[in-house]
PDB file of C-alpha atoms in Angstrom:
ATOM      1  CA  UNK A   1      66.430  31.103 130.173  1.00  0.00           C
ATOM      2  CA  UNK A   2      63.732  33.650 130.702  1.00  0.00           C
ATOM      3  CA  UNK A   3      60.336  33.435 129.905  1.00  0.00           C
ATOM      4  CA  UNK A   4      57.709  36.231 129.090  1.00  0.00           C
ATOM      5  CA  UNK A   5      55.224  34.083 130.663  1.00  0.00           C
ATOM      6  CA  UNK A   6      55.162  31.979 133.457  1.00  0.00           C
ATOM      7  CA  UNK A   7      53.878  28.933 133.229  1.00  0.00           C
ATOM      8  CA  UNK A   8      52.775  25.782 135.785  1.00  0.00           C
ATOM      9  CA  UNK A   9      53.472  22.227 134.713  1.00  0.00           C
ATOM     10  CA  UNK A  10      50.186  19.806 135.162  1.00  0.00           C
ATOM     11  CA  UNK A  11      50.299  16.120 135.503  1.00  0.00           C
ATOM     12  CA  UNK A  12      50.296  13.989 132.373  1.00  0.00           C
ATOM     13  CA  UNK A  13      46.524  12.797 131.302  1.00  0.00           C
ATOM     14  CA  UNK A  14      44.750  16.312 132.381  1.00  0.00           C
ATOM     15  CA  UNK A  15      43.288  17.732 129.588  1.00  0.00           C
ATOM     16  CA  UNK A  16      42.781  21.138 128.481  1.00  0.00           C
ATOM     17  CA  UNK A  17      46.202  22.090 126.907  1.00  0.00           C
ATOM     18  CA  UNK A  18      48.120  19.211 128.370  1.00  0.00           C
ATOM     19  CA  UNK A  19      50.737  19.206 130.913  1.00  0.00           C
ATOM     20  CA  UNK A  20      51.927  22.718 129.843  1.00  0.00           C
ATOM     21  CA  UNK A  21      48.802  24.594 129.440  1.00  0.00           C
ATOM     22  CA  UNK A  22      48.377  27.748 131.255  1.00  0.00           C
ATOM     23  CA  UNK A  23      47.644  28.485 134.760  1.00  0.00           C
ATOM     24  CA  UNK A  24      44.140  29.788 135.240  1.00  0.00           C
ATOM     25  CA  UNK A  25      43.256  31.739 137.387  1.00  0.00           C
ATOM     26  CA  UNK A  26      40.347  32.296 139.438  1.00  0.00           C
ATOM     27  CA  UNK A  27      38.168  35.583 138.657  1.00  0.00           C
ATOM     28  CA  UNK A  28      38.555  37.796 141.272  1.00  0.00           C
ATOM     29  CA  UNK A  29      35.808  38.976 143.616  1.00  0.00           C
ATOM     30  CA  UNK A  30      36.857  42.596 144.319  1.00  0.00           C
ATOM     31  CA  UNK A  31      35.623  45.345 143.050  1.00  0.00           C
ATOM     32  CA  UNK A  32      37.994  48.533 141.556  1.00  0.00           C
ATOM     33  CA  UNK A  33      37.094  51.734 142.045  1.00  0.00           C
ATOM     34  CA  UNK A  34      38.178  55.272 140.491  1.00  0.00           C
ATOM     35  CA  UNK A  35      41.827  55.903 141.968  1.00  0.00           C
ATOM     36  CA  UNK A  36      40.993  59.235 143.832  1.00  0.00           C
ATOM     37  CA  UNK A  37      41.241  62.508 142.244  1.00  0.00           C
ATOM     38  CA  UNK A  38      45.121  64.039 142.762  1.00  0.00           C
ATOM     39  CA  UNK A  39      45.300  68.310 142.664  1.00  0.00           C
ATOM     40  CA  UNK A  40      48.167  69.630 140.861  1.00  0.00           C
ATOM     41  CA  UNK A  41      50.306  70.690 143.957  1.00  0.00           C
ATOM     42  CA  UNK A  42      51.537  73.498 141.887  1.00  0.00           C
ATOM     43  CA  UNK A  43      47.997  74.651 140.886  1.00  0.00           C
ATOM     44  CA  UNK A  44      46.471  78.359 142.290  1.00  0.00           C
ATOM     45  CA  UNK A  45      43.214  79.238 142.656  1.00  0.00           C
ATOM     46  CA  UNK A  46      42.363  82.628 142.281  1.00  0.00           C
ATOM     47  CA  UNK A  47      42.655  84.465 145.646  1.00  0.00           C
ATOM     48  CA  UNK A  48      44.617  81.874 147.351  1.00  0.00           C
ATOM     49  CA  UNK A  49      47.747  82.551 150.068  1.00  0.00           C
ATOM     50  CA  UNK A  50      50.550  83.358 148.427  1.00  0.00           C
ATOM     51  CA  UNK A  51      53.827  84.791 150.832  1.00  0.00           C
ATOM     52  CA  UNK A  52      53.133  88.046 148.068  1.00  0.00           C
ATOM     53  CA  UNK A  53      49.730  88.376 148.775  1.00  0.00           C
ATOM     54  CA  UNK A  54      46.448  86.885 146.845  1.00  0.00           C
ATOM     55  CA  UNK A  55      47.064  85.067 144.127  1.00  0.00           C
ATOM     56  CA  UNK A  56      45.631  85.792 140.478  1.00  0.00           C
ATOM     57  CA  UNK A  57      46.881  83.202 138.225  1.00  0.00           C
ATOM     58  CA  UNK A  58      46.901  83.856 134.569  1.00  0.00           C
ATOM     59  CA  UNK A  59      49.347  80.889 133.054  1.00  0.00           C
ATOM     60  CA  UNK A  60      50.283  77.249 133.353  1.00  0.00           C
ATOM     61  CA  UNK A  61      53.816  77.282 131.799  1.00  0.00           C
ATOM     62  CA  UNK A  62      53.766  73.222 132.314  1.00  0.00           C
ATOM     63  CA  UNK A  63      52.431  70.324 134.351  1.00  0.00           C
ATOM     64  CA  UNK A  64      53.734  71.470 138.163  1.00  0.00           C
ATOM     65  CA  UNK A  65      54.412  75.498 136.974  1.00  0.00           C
ATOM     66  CA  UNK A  66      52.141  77.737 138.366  1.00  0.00           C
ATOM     67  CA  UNK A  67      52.649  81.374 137.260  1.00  0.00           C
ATOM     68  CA  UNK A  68      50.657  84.539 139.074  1.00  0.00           C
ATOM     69  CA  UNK A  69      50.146  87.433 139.975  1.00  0.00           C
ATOM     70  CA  UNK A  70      48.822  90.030 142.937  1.00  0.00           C
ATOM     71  CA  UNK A  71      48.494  93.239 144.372  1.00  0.00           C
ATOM     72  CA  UNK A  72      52.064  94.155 143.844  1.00  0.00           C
ATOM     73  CA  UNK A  73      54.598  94.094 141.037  1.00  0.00           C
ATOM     74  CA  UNK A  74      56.639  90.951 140.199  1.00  0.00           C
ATOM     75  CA  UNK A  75      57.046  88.302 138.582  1.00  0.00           C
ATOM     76  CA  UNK A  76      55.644  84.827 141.027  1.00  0.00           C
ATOM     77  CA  UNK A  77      54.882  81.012 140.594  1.00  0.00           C
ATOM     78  CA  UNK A  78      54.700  78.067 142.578  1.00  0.00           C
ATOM     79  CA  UNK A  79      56.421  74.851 141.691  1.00  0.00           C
ATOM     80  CA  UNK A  80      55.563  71.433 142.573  1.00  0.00           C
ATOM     81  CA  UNK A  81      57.065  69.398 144.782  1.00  0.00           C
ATOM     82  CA  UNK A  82      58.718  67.249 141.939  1.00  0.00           C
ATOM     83  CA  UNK A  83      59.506  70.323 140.358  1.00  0.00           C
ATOM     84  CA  UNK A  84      60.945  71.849 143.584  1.00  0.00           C
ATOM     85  CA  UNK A  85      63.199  68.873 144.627  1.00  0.00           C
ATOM     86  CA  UNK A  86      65.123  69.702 140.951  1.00  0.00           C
ATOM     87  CA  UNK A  87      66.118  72.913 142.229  1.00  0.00           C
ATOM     88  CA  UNK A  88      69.825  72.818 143.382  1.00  0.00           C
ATOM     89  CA  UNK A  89      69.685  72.976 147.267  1.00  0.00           C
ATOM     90  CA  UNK A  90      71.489  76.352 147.664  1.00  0.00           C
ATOM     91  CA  UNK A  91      68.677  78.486 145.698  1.00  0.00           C
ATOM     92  CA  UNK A  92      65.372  76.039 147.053  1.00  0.00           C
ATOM     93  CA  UNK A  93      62.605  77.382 148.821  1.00  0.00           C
ATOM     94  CA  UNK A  94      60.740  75.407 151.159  1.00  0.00           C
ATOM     95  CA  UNK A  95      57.663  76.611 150.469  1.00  0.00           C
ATOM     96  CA  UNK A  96      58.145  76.417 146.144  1.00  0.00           C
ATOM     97  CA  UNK A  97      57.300  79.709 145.874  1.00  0.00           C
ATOM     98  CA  UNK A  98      59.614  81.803 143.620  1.00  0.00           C
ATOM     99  CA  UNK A  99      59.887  85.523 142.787  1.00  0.00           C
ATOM    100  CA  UNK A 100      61.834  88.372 141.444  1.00  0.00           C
ATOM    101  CA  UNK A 101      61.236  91.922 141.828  1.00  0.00           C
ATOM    102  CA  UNK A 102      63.998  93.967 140.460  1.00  0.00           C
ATOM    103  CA  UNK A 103      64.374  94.121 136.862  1.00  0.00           C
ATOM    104  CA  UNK A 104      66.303  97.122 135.967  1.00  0.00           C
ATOM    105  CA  UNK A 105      66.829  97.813 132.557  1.00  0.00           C
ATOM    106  CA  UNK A 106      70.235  97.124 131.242  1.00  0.00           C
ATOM    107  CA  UNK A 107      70.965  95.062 134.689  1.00  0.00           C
ATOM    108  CA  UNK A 108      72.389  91.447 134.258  1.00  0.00           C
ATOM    109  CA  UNK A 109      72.052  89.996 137.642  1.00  0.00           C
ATOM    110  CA  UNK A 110      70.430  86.977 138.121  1.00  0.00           C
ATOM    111  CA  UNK A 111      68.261  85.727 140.501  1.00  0.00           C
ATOM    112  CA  UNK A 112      66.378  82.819 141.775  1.00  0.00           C
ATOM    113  CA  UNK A 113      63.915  82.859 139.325  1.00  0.00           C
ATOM    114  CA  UNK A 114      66.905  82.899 136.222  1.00  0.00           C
ATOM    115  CA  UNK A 115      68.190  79.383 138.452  1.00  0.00           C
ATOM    116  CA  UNK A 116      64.514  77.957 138.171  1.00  0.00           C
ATOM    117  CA  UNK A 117      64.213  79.081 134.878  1.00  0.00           C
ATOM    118  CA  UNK A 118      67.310  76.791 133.519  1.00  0.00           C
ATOM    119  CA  UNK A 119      66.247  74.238 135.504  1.00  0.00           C
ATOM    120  CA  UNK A 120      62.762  73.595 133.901  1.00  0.00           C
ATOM    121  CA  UNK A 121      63.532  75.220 130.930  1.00  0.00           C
ATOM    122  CA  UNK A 122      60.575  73.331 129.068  1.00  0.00           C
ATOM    123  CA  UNK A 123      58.492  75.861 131.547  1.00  0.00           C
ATOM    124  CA  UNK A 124      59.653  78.825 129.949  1.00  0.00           C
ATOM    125  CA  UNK A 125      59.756  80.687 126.605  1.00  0.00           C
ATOM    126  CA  UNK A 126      62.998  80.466 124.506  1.00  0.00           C
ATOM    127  CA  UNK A 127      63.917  83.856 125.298  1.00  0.00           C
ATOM    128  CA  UNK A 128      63.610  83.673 129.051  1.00  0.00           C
ATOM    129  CA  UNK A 129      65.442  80.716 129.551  1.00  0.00           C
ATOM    130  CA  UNK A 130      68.322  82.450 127.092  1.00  0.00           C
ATOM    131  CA  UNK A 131      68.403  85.605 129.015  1.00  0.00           C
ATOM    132  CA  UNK A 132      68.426  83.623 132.126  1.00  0.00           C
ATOM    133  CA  UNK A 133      71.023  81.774 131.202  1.00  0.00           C
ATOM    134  CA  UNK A 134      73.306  84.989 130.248  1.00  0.00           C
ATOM    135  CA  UNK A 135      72.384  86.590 133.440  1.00  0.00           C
ATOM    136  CA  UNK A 136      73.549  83.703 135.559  1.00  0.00           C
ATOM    137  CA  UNK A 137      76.966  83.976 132.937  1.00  0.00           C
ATOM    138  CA  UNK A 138      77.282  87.207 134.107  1.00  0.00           C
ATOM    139  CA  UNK A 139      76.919  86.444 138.096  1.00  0.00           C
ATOM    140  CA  UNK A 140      79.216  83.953 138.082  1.00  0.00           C
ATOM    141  CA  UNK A 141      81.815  86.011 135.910  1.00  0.00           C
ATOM    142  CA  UNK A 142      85.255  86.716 137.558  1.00  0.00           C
ATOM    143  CA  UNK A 143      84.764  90.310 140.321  1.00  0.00           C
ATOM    144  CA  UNK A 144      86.696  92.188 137.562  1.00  0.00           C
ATOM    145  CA  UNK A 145      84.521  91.638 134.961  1.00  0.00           C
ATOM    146  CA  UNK A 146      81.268  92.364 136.997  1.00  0.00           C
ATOM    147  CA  UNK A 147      82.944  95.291 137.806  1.00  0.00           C
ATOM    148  CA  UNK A 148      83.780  96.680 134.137  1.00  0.00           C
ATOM    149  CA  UNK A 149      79.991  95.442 133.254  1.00  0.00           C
ATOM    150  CA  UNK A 150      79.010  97.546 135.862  1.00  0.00           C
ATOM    151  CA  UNK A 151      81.006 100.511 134.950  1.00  0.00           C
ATOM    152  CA  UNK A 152      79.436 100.306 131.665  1.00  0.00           C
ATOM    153  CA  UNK A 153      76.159 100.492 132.596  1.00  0.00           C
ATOM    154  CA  UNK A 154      76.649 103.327 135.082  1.00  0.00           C
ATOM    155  CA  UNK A 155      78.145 105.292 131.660  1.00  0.00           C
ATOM    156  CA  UNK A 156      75.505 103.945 129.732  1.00  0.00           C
ATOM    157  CA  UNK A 157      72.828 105.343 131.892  1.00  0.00           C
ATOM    158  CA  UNK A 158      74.788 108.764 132.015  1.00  0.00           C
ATOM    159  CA  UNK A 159      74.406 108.790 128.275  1.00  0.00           C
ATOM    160  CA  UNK A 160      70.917 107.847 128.534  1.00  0.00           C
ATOM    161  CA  UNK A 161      70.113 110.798 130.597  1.00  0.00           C
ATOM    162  CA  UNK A 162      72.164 113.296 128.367  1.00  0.00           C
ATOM    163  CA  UNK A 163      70.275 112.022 125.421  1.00  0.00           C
ATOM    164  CA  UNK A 164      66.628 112.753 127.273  1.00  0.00           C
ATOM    165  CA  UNK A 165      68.094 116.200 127.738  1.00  0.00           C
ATOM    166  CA  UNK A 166      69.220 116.792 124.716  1.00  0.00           C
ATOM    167  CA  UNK A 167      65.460 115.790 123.344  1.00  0.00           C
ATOM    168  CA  UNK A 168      64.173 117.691 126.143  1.00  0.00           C
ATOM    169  CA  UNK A 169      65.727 120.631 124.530  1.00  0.00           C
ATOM    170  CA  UNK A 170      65.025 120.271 121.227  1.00  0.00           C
ATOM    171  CA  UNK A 171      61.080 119.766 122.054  1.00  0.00           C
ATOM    172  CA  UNK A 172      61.473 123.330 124.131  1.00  0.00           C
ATOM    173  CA  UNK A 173      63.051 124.996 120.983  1.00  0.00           C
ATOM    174  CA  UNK A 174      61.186 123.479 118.401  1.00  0.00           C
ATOM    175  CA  UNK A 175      58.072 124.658 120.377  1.00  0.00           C
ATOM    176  CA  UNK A 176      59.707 127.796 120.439  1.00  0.00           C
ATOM    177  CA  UNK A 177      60.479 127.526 116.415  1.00  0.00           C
ATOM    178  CA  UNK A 178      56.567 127.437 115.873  1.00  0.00           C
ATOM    179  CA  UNK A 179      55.155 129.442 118.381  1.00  0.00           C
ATOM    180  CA  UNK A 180      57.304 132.265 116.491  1.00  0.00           C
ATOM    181  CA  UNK A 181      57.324 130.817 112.813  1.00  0.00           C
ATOM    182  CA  UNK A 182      56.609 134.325 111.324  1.00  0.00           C
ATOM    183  CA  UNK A 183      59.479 135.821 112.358  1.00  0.00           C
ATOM    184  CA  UNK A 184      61.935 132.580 111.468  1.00  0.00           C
ATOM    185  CA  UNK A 185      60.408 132.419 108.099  1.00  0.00           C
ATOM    186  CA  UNK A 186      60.893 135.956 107.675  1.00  0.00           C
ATOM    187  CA  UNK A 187      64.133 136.207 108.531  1.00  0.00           C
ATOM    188  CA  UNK A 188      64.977 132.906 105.852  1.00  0.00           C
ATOM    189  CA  UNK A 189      62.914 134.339 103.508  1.00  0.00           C
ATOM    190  CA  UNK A 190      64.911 138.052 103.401  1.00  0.00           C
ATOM    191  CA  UNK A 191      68.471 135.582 103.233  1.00  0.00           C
ATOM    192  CA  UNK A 192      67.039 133.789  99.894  1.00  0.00           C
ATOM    193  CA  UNK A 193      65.044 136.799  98.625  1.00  0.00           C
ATOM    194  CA  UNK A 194      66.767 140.228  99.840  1.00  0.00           C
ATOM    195  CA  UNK A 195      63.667 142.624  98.190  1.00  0.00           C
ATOM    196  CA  UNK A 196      60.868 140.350  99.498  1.00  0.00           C
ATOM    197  CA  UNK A 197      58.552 142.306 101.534  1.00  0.00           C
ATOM    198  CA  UNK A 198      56.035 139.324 102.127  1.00  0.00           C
ATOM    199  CA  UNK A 199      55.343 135.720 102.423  1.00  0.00           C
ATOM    200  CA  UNK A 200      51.898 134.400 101.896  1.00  0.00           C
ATOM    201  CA  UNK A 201      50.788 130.917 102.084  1.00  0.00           C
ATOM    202  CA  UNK A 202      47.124 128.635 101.163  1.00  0.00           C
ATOM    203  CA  UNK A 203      46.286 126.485 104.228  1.00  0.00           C
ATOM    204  CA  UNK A 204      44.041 123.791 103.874  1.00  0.00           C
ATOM    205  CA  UNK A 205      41.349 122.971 106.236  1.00  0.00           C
ATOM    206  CA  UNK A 206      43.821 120.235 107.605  1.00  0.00           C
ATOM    207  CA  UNK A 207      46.430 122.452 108.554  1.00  0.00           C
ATOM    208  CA  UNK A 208      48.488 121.622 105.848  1.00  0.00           C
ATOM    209  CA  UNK A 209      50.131 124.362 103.089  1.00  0.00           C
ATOM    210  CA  UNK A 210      48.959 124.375  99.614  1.00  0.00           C
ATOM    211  CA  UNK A 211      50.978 126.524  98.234  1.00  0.00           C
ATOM    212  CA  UNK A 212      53.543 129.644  99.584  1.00  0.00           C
ATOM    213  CA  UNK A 213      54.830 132.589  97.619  1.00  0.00           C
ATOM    214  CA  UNK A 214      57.172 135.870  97.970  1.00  0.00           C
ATOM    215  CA  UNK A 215      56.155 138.918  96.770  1.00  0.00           C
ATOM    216  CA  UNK A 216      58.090 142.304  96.801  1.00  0.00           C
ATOM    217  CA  UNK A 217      54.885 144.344  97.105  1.00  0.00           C
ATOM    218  CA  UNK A 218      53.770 143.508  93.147  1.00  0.00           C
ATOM    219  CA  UNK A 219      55.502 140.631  91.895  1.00  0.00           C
ATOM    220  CA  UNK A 220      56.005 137.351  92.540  1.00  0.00           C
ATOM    221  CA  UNK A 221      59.793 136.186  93.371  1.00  0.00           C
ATOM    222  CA  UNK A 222      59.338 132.655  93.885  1.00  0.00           C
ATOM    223  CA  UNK A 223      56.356 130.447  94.488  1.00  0.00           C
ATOM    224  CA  UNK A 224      55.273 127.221  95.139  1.00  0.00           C
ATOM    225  CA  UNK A 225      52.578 124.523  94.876  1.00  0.00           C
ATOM    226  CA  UNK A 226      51.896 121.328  96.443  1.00  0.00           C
ATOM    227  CA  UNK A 227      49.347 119.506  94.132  1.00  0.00           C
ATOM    228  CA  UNK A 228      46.962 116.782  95.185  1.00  0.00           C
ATOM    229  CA  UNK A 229      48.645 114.318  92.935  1.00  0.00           C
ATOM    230  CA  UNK A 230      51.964 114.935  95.084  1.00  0.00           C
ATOM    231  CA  UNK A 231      53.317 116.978  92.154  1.00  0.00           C
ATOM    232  CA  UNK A 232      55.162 119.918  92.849  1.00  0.00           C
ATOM    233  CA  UNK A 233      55.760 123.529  90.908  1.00  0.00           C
ATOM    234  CA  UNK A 234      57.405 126.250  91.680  1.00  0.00           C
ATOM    235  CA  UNK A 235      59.077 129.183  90.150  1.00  0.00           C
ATOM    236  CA  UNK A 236      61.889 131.371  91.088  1.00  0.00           C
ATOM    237  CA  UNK A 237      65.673 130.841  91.363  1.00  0.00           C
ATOM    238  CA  UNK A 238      66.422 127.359  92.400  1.00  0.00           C
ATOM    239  CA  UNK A 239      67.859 127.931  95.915  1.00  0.00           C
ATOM    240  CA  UNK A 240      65.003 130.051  96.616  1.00  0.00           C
ATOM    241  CA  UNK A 241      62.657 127.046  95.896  1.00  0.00           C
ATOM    242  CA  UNK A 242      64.391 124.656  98.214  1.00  0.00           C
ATOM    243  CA  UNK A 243      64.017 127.377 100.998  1.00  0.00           C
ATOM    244  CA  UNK A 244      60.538 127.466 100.230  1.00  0.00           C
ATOM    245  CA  UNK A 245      60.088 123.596 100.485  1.00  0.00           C
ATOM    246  CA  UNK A 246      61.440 123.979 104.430  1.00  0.00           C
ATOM    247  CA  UNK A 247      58.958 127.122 104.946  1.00  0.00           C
ATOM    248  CA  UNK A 248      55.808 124.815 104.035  1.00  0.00           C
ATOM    249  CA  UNK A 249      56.949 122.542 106.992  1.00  0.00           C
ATOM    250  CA  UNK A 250      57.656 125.062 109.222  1.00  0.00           C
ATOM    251  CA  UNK A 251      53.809 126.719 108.111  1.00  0.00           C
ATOM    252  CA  UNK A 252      52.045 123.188 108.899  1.00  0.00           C
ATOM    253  CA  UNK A 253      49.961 122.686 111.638  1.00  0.00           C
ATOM    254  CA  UNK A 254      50.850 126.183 113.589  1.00  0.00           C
ATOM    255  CA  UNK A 255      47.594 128.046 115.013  1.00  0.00           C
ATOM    256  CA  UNK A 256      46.546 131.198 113.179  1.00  0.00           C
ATOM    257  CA  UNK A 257      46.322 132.524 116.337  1.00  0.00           C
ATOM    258  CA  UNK A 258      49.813 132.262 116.455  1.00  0.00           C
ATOM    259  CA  UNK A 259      50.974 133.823 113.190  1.00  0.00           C
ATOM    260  CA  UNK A 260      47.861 136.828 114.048  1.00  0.00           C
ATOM    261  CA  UNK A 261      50.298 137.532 117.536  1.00  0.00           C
ATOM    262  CA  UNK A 262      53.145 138.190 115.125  1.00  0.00           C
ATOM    263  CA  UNK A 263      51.215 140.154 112.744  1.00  0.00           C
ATOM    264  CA  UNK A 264      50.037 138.279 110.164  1.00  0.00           C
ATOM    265  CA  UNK A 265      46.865 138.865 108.715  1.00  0.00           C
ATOM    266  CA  UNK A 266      44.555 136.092 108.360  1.00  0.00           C
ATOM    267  CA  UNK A 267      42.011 135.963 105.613  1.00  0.00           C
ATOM    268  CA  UNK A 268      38.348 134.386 106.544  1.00  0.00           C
ATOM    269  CA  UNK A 269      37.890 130.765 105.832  1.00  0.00           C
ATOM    270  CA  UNK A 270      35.688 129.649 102.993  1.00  0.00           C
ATOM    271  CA  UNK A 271      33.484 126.693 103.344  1.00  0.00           C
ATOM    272  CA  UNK A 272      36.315 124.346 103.059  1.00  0.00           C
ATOM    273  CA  UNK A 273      38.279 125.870 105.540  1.00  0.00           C
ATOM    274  CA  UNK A 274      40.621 127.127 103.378  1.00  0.00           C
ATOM    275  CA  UNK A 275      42.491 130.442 104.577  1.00  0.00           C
ATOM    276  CA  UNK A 276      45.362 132.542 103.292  1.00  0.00           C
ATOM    277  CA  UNK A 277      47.696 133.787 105.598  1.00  0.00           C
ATOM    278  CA  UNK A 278      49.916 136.725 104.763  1.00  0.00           C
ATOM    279  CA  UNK A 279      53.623 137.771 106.985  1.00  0.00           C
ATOM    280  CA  UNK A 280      54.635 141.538 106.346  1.00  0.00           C
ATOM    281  CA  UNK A 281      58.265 140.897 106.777  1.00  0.00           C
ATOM    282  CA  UNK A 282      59.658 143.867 108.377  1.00  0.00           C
ATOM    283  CA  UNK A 283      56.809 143.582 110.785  1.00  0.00           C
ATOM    284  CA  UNK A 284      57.462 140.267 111.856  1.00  0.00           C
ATOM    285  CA  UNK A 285      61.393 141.224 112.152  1.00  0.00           C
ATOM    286  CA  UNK A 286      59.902 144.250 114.354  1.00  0.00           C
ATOM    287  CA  UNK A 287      58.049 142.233 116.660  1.00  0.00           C
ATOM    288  CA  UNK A 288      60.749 139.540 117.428  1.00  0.00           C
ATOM    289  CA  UNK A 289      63.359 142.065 117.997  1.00  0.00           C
ATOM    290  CA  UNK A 290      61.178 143.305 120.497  1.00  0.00           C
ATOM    291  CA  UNK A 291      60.695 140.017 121.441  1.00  0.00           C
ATOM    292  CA  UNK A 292      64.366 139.524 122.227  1.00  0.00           C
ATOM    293  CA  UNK A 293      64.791 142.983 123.967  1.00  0.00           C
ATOM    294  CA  UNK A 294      62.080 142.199 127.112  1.00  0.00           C
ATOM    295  CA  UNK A 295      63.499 138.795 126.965  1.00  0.00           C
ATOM    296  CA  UNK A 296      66.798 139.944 127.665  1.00  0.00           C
ATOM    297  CA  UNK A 297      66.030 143.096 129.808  1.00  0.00           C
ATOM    298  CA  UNK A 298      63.790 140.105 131.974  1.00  0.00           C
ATOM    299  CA  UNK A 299      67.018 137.994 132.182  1.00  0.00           C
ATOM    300  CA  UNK A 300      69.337 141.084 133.209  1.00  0.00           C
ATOM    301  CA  UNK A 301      66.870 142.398 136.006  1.00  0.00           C
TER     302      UNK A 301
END
């Protein structure tokens, strides 16, 4: 049978604890020091050789993880060597240093650092070891479907690149829309009100429209107000207020330098910067159609 303790047998008459008692032992003479102080194998200092250059390490992902960084882009750490020797043979380096340079966006190809990153995945955050994971998925995916991924990501980055153009565009011709706001709000207004002769408008010391109105020279066709409260009245044929809603955006935040280069007359500001800001319509119509005209004689010549 086995014993947790081992015991000695003694010869009958010897006292203390009889012929079972416990073997005693003799105190020992040596001395025990401190075991000496182990480094962390894995462990950077700052500057330090790295094959990327000097290290800077910011993060400790775990005992025997050392994550850094240098001079250059990427992504680096060191391993341990206990740490290392878990690494499958085929994707090891020697010298437990790990990196990966190319992340492109939308690219699922894995690397060495996705193989370490499943291997110690109590090193890593949740989402890196997932993504890792799926990378590797996709690497070791039959050729054919490697090749469809890829094909979708080489439309998928056409597409990208058709979409910056398109916003390209639209920032060139909505710069366009305000640098010549006069004349486009003239122009909407004449659709909505055909005996409007101008469009004047309260602008805030912010930039932003109070209130706009048509006039035909005497009276008022349609109006309307932004109040403070968020309230807002207006007057006028209903169409012809909705118009006017689109006109205060359009107003907002252009220069009155701007709207003076088309015409418009601009009233002095009073002490809260307040300024009212009048567009003769057939002037502003004038002045883009010239507009147009050198624009298009300048693209014919």
């Amino acid at each position: 049978m086995n014993l947790n303790r081992i015991f000695k047998r003694k010869p009958a008459g010897v006292s203390d604890g009889g012929q079972f008692a416990h073997d005693q032992k003799a105190e020992s003479a040596v001395t025990l020091a401190a075991p000496p102080e182990t480094r962390d194998t894995a462990k950077l200092k700052m500057g330090e050789w790295t094959p990327y250059g000097a290290a800077e390490p910011f993060k400790i992902e775990a005992e025997g993880v050392q994550r850094f960084m240098t001079g250059d882009d990427g992504d680096y750490l060191r391993l341990s060597e206990e740490r290392n020797a878990a690494i499958p043979e085929e994707y090891r380096s020697e010298n437990r240093f790990y990196a990966a340079h190319d992340y492109y966006y939308g690219r699922p190809k894995a690397d060495v650092m996705d193989v370490v990153k499943v291997t110690h995945p109590d090193a890593f955050e949740e989402e890196e070891v997932e993504w890792a994971r799926d990378r590797i998925a996709v690497r070791d995916a039959p050729q054919d479907v490697q090749e469809d991924l890829s094909e979708i990501q080489k439309r998928s980055s056409i597409a990208r690149d058709k979409a910056d153009r398109v916003r390209e565009e639209m920032a060139r011709l909505e710069a366009v829309e305000r640098k010549w706001a006069a004349s486009t709000v003239a122009a909407g207004t004449l659709e909505h009100f055909p005996q409007a002769k101008e469009v004047s408008y309260l602008l805030h010391g912010d930039n932003l429209v109070g209130s706009v109105s048509v006039t035909d020279g005497e009276k008022t066709l349609g109006s309307l107000s932004m109040k403070q409260d968020g309230a807002i009245d207006g007057t006028g044929h209903e169409a012809g207020q909705e118009y006017l809603h689109t006109v205060i955006s359009r107003l907002e935040d252009v220069p009155d330098s701007w709207m003076a280069e088309q015409g418009a007359q601009v009233s002095e500001p009073d002490a809260n910067g307040e300024r009212v800001l009048t567009i003769d319509i057939h002037s502003a119509l004038n002045m883009a159609a010239e507009r147009y005209r050198d624009e298009d004689h300048r693209w014919r010549s």
